Short mmCIF file of C-alpha atoms and ligand atoms in Angstrom, two decimals:
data_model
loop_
_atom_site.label_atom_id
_atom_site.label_comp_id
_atom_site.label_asym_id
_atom_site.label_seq_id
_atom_site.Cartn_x
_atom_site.Cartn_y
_atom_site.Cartn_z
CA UNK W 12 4.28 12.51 -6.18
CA UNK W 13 4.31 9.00 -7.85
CA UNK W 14 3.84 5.93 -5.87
CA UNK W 15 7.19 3.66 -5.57
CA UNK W 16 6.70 0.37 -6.78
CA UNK W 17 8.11 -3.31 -6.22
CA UNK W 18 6.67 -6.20 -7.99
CA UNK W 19 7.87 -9.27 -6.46
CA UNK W 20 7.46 -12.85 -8.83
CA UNK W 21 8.05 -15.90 -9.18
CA UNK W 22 7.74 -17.00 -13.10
CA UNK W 23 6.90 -16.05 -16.06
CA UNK W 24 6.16 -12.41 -15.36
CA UNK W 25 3.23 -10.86 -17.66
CA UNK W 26 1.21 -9.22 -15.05
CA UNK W 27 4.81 -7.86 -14.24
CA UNK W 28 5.05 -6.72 -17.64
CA UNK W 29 1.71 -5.40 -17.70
CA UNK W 30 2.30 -3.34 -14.96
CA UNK W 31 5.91 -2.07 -15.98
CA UNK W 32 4.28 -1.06 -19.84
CA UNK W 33 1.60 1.16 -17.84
CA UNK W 34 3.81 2.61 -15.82
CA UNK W 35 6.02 4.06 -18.70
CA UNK W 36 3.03 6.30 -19.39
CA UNK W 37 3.80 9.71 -17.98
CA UNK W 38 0.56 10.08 -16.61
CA UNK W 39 0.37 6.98 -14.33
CA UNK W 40 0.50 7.75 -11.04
CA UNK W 41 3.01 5.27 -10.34
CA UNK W 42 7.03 3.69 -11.36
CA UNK W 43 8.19 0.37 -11.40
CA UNK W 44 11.23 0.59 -8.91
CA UNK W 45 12.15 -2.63 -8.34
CA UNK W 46 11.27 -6.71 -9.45
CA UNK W 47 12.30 -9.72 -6.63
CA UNK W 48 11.77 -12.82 -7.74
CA UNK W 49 12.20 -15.66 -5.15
CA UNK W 50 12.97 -17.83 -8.01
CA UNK W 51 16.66 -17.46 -9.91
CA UNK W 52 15.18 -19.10 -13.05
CA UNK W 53 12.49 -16.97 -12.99
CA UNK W 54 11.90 -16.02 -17.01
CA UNK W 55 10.01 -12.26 -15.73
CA UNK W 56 13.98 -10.56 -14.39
CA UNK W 57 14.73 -11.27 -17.30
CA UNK W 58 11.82 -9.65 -18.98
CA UNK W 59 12.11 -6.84 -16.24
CA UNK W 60 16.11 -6.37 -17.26
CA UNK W 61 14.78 -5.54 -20.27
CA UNK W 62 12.76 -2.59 -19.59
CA UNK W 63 15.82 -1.61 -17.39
CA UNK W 64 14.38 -2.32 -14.36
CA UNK W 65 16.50 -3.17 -11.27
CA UNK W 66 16.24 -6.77 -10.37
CA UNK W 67 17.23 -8.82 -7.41
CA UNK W 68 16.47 -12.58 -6.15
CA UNK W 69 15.94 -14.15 -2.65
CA UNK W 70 15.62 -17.68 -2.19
CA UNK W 71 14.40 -19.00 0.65
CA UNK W 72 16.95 -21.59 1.64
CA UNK W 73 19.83 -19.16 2.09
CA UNK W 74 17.39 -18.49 5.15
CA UNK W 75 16.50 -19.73 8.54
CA UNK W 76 12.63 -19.55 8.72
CA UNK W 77 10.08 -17.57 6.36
CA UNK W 78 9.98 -14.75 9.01
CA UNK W 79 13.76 -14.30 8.03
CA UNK W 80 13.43 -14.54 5.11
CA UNK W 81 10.29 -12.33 4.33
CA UNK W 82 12.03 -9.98 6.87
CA UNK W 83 15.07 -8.99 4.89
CA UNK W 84 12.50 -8.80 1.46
CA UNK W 85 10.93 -5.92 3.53
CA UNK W 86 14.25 -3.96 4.64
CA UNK W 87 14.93 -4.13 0.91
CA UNK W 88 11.56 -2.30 0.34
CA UNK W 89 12.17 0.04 2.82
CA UNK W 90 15.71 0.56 1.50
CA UNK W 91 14.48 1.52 -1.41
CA UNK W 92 11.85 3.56 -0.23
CA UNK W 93 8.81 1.22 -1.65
CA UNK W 94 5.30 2.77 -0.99
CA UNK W 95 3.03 0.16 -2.89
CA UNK W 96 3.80 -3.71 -3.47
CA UNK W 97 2.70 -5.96 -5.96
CA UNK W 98 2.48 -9.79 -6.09
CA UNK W 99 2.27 -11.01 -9.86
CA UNK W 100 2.53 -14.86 -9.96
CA UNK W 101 4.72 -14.88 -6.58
CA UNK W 102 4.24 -18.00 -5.34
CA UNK W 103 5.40 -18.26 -1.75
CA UNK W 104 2.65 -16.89 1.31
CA UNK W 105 3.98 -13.58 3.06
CA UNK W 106 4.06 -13.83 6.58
CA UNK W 107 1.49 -12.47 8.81
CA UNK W 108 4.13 -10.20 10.35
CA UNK W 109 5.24 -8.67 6.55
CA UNK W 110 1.77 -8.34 5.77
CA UNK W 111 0.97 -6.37 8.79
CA UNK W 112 4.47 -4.10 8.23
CA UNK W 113 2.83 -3.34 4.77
CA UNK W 114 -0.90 -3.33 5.88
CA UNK W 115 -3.15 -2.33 2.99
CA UNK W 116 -0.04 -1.70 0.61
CA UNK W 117 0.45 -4.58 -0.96
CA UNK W 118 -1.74 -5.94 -4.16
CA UNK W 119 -2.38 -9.11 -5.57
CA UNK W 120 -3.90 -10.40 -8.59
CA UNK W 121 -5.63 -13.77 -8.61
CA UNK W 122 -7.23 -15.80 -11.46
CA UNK W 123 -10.85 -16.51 -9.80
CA UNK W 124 -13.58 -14.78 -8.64
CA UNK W 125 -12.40 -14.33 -4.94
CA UNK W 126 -13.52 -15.88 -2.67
CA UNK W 127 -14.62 -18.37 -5.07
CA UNK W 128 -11.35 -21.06 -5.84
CA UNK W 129 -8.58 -19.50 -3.42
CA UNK W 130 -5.30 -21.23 -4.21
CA UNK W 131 -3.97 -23.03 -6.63
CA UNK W 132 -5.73 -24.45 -10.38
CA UNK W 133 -8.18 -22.41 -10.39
CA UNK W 134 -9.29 -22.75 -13.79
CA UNK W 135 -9.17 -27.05 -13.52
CA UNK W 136 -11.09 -26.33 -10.70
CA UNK W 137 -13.93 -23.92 -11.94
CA UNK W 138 -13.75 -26.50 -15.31
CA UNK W 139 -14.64 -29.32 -13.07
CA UNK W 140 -17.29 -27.96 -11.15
CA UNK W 141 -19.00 -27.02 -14.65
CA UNK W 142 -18.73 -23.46 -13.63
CA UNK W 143 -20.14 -21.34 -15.91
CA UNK W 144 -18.68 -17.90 -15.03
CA UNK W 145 -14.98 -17.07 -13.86
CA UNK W 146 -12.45 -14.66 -14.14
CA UNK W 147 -9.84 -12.89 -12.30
CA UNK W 148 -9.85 -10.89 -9.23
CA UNK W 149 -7.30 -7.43 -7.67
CA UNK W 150 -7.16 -7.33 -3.58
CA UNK W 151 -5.48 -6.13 -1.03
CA UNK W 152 -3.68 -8.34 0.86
CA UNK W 153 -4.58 -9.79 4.31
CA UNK W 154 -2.17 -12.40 6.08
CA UNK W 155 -4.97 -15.40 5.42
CA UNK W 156 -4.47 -16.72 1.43
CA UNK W 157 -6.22 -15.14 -1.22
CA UNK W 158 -8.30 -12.80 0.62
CA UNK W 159 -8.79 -9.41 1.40
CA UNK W 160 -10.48 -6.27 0.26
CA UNK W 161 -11.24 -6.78 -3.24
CA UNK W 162 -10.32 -4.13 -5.86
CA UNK W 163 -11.22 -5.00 -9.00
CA UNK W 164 -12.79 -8.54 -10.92
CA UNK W 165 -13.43 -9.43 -14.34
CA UNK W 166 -15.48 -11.88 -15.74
CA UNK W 167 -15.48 -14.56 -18.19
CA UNK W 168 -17.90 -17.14 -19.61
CA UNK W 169 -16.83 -20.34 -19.68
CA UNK W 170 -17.42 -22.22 -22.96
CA UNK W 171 -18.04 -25.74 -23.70
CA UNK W 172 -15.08 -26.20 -25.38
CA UNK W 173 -12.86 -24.60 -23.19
CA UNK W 174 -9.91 -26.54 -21.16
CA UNK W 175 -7.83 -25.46 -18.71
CA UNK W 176 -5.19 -23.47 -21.34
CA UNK W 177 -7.63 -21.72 -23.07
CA UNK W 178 -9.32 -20.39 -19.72
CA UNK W 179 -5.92 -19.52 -18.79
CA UNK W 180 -5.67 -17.66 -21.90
CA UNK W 181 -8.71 -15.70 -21.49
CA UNK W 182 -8.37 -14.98 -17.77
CA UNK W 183 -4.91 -13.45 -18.09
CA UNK W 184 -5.89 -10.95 -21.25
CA UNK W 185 -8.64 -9.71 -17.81
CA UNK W 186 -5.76 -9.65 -15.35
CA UNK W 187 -2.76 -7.47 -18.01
CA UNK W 188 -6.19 -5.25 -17.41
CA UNK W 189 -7.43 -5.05 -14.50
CA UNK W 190 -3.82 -5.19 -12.63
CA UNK W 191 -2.18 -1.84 -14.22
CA UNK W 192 -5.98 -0.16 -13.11
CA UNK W 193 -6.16 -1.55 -10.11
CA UNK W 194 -2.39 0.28 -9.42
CA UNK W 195 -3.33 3.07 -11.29
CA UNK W 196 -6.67 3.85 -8.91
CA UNK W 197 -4.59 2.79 -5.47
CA UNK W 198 -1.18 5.05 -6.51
CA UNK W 199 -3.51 8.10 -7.04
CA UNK W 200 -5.54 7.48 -4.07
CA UNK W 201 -8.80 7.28 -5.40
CA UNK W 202 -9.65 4.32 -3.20
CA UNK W 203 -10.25 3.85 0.16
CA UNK W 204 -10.09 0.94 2.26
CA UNK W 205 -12.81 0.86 4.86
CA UNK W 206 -13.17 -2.03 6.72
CA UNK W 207 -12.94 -5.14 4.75
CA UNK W 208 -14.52 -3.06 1.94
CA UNK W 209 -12.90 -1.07 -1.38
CA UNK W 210 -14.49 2.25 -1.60
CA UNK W 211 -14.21 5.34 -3.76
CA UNK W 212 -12.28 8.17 -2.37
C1 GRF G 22 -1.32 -15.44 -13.14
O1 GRF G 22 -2.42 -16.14 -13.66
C2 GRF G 22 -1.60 -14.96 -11.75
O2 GRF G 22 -2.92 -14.54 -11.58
C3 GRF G 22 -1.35 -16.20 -10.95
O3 GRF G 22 -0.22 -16.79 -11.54
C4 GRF G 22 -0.14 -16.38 -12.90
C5 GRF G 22 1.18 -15.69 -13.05
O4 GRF G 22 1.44 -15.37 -14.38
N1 GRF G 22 -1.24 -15.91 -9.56
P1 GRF G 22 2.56 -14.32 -14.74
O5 GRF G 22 3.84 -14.74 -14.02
O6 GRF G 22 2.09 -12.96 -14.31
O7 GRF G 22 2.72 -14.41 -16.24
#
């Protein structure tokens, strides 16, 4: 049985993409049910329209609190029967009581070398420490930002001419990788999650 997917964004949407093209493969283990973006402008519903993929937005001040607000996101899920959630560029923190309701089911992709630069500008950040390495990084999610068990990472060198957009660049080719894999190995349960640790089934 394939693994139900939601994707939920906020932007531009190309790890959403990346993960939608895989899944049109008949072999992957997993299909694209759903997209939320918490953003109405976001340019990736549109993106997701196109592959025919069913789309809906929640902002955040048509709500009371976050826990509201991340609690009707999760009846949505569970109306339509999600089994496996994936953050791509969503840009709001889930609450500690959605994470819990969707312990070790939902997967995020981040453009660092976790837990190296958790947060935001990573790549100004790596640039101005000199950094000569970086990359991107899969994990599970755990309620505290930008950790969790760690999936998969790619690296990168960092060149002396590079700035900020052309580390960008780089890094995101690694995560339109490493994200659809990452899926692919959860969905077909060849990981385990032991611990705080990623493991092979
Ligand atoms: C990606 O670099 C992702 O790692 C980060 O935000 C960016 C989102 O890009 N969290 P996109 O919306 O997937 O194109």
């Amino acid at each position: 049985m394939k693994k139900r997917v939601a994707i939920l964004i906020s932007g531009r949407g190309s790890n959403m993409e990346a993960l939608i093209r895989a899944a049109q493969d008949h072999n992957y283990p997993a299909t694209i049910e759903l997209v939320i973006s918490n953003k109405d402008s976001a340019l990736g519903l549109q993106v997701a329209n196109s592959y025919g993929i069913d789309t809906k937005t929640v902002i955040r001040k048509n709500f009371n609190s976050d826990q509201e607000f991340d609690d009707h996101i999760s009846n949505i899920l569970l109306q339509v029967q999600i089994d496996i959630i994936c953050t791509a560029g969503y840009m709001k923190i889930l609450t500690k009581k959605f994470v819990d309701e969707w312990m070790n089911k939902i997967i995020n992709i981040h453009p660092s070398l976790l837990p190296s630069y958790k947060g935001l500008n990573t790549h100004r950040r790596a640039l101005e420490d000199g950094a000569r390495v970086t990359g991107c990084t899969t994990h599970i999610v755990r309620a505290e930002l930008d950790s969790g068990p760690i999936i998969m990472q790619e690296s990168v060198h960092i060149e002396k001419d590079d700035d900020e957009d052309t580390l960008a660049a780089k890094v995101l080719k690694l995560e339109h990788r490493i994200f659809p894999e990452s899926l692919q190995k959860i969905a077909s349960g060849k990981l385990i999650i032991k611990d705080n640790i990623v493991l092979e089934n």
